[in-house]
Structures are given as C-alpha cells and as structure tokens.
Amino acid sequence: RCVLGSAYLLDAHLPQGRLLAAGLARLAAPGAILIAHEGPGRAGAADMLASLLGRLRARGLAATTVGALLSAH
C-alpha cells in the first residue's frame, strides 16, 4: 500500500521546536498522517515530537503507527 501524509509544514526547512509542534498540532485530526523529518541537522526533532504529542493528548488525540491506522480501516 502507498501512504501519503495529510499534514505537513515543510519542516525540513524550518527549525525544530515548539512553533513547529504547534503548527502540526493545529493540522492534526482523527486519521491524519502527520509528516515530520529527523536526521542530520534535525537535533530538535525529539523535543519537538514530545511537545507535539503533549499537544495532541491535550486535544484527546493519540499517535499510532501507520500499520495500526490501516488495519482499523
């Protein structure tokens, strides 16, 4: 199966941080696939993801794997 993201902010070109987490959280909705990059030059990715996950939990949303998302549909 081919899976495409449904919410992204061109994060490969933006600094990782709370601002990026806030932007992705605004785009999140049930069933959304959020896109975020990690790797060289993305030292803040772990902190950004922690902030994003907290924001999603505060809205009653939860993260899951693509496999679990597909098997639910």
Coordinates of N, CA and C in Angstrom, one line a residue:
R1 N 0.8 -1.2 0.0 CA 0.0 0.0 0.0 C 0.9 1.2 0.0
C2 N 0.4 2.3 -0.6 CA 1.1 3.6 -0.6 C 0.3 4.5 0.4
V3 N 1.1 5.1 1.2 CA 0.6 6.0 2.2 C 1.1 7.4 2.0
L4 N 0.3 8.4 2.0 CA 0.7 9.8 1.9 C 0.4 10.5 3.1
G5 N 1.2 11.5 3.5 CA 0.8 12.3 4.6 C -0.3 13.3 4.3
S6 N -1.0 13.7 5.4 CA -2.1 14.6 5.2 C -1.9 15.9 5.9
A7 N -0.8 16.0 6.7 CA -0.5 17.2 7.4 C 1.0 17.4 7.5
Y8 N 1.5 18.5 6.9 CA 3.0 18.7 7.0 C 3.2 20.2 6.9
L9 N 4.4 20.7 7.4 CA 4.7 22.1 7.3 C 6.0 22.4 6.7
L10 N 6.5 21.6 5.8 CA 7.8 21.8 5.2 C 8.9 21.8 6.3
D11 N 8.7 20.9 7.3 CA 9.6 21.0 8.4 C 11.1 20.8 8.1
A12 N 11.4 20.2 7.0 CA 12.8 20.1 6.7 C 13.5 21.4 6.5
H13 N 12.7 22.4 6.2 CA 13.2 23.8 6.0 C 13.0 24.7 7.2
L14 N 12.4 24.2 8.2 CA 12.1 25.1 9.4 C 12.8 24.6 10.6
P15 N 13.1 25.4 11.5 CA 13.8 25.0 12.8 C 12.8 24.1 13.6
Q16 N 13.3 23.1 14.2 CA 12.5 22.2 15.0 C 12.2 23.0 16.3
G17 N 11.1 22.8 16.9 CA 10.8 23.5 18.2 C 9.3 23.5 18.4
R18 N 8.9 24.3 19.5 CA 7.5 24.4 19.9 C 6.7 25.0 18.8
L19 N 7.2 25.9 18.0 CA 6.4 26.6 17.0 C 6.0 25.5 15.9
L20 N 6.9 24.7 15.5 CA 6.6 23.6 14.6 C 5.6 22.6 15.2
A21 N 5.8 22.3 16.4 CA 4.8 21.4 17.1 C 3.4 22.0 17.1
A22 N 3.4 23.3 17.4 CA 2.1 23.9 17.5 C 1.4 23.9 16.1
G23 N 2.2 24.1 15.1 CA 1.6 24.1 13.7 C 1.1 22.8 13.3
L24 N 1.9 21.7 13.6 CA 1.4 20.4 13.3 C 0.2 20.0 14.1
A25 N 0.2 20.4 15.3 CA -1.0 20.1 16.2 C -2.2 20.7 15.7
R26 N -2.1 21.9 15.1 CA -3.3 22.6 14.5 C -3.8 21.8 13.3
L27 N -2.9 21.1 12.6 CA -3.4 20.4 11.4 C -3.9 19.0 11.7
A28 N -3.6 18.5 13.0 CA -4.0 17.2 13.3 C -5.5 17.0 13.5
A29 N -5.9 15.8 13.0 CA -7.3 15.5 13.2 C -7.4 13.9 13.2
P30 N -8.5 13.3 13.7 CA -8.5 11.9 13.7 C -8.2 11.3 12.3
G31 N -7.3 10.4 12.2 CA -6.9 9.7 11.0 C -5.9 10.5 10.2
A32 N -5.5 11.6 10.6 CA -4.4 12.4 9.9 C -3.1 11.7 10.0
I33 N -2.3 11.8 9.0 CA -0.9 11.3 9.0 C 0.0 12.5 9.0
L34 N 0.6 12.8 10.1 CA 1.5 14.0 10.2 C 2.9 13.6 9.7
I35 N 3.5 14.5 9.0 CA 4.8 14.3 8.5 C 5.8 15.2 9.2
A36 N 6.9 14.6 9.8 CA 8.0 15.3 10.4 C 9.3 14.6 10.1
H37 N 10.3 15.3 9.8 CA 11.6 14.7 9.4 C 12.6 14.7 10.6
E38 N 13.4 13.7 10.6 CA 14.5 13.6 11.6 C 15.8 13.3 10.8
G39 N 16.9 13.4 11.5 CA 18.2 13.1 10.8 C 19.2 14.2 11.0
P40 N 20.2 14.2 10.2 CA 21.2 15.3 10.3 C 20.6 16.7 10.2
G41 N 21.0 17.5 11.1 CA 20.5 18.9 11.2 C 19.2 19.0 11.8
R42 N 18.6 18.0 12.3 CA 17.3 18.0 13.0 C 17.4 17.7 14.5
A43 N 18.4 18.2 15.1 CA 18.7 17.9 16.5 C 17.5 18.2 17.4
G44 N 16.6 19.0 17.1 CA 15.5 19.3 18.0 C 14.3 18.5 17.7
A45 N 14.4 17.5 16.9 CA 13.3 16.6 16.5 C 12.6 15.9 17.7
A46 N 13.4 15.4 18.5 CA 12.9 14.6 19.7 C 12.1 15.6 20.6
D47 N 12.6 16.7 20.9 CA 11.9 17.7 21.7 C 10.6 18.2 21.1
M48 N 10.7 18.4 19.8 CA 9.5 18.9 19.0 C 8.4 17.8 19.1
L49 N 8.8 16.5 18.9 CA 7.8 15.5 18.9 C 7.2 15.3 20.3
A50 N 8.0 15.5 21.4 CA 7.5 15.4 22.7 C 6.4 16.5 22.9
S51 N 6.7 17.7 22.4 CA 5.8 18.8 22.5 C 4.5 18.6 21.7
L52 N 4.7 18.0 20.5 CA 3.6 17.7 19.6 C 2.7 16.7 20.3
L53 N 3.3 15.6 20.8 CA 2.5 14.5 21.4 C 1.7 15.1 22.6
G54 N 2.3 15.9 23.4 CA 1.6 16.5 24.5 C 0.4 17.4 24.1
R55 N 0.6 18.1 23.0 CA -0.5 18.9 22.4 C -1.6 18.1 21.9
L56 N -1.3 16.9 21.3 CA -2.3 16.0 20.8 C -3.1 15.4 21.9
R57 N -2.4 14.9 22.9 CA -3.0 14.4 24.1 C -4.0 15.4 24.7
A58 N -3.6 16.6 24.8 CA -4.4 17.7 25.4 C -5.7 17.8 24.6
R59 N -5.7 17.5 23.3 CA -6.9 17.6 22.5 C -7.6 16.3 22.4
G60 N -7.2 15.3 23.1 CA -7.9 14.0 23.1 C -7.5 13.1 21.9
L61 N -6.4 13.5 21.2 CA -5.9 12.7 20.1 C -4.7 11.8 20.6
A62 N -4.4 10.7 19.9 CA -3.3 9.8 20.2 C -2.6 9.5 19.0
A63 N -1.3 9.2 19.1 CA -0.5 8.8 18.0 C -0.5 7.3 17.9
T64 N -0.4 6.8 16.7 CA -0.4 5.4 16.4 C 0.6 5.1 15.2
T65 N 0.7 3.9 14.9 CA 1.6 3.5 13.7 C 0.7 3.5 12.4
V66 N 1.3 3.7 11.3 CA 0.6 3.6 10.0 C -0.1 2.2 9.9
G67 N 0.6 1.2 10.3 CA 0.1 -0.2 10.2 C -1.2 -0.3 11.0
A68 N -1.2 0.2 12.2 CA -2.5 0.2 13.0 C -3.6 1.0 12.4
L69 N -3.2 2.2 11.9 CA -4.2 3.1 11.2 C -4.9 2.3 10.1
L70 N -4.0 1.7 9.2 CA -4.6 1.0 8.1 C -5.4 -0.2 8.5
S71 N -5.0 -0.9 9.5 CA -5.8 -2.1 9.8 C -7.1 -1.8 10.5
A72 N -7.2 -0.6 11.0 CA -8.5 -0.1 11.6 C -9.5 0.3 10.5
H73 N -9.1 0.4 9.2 CA -10.0 0.8 8.2 C -10.1 -0.3 7.2

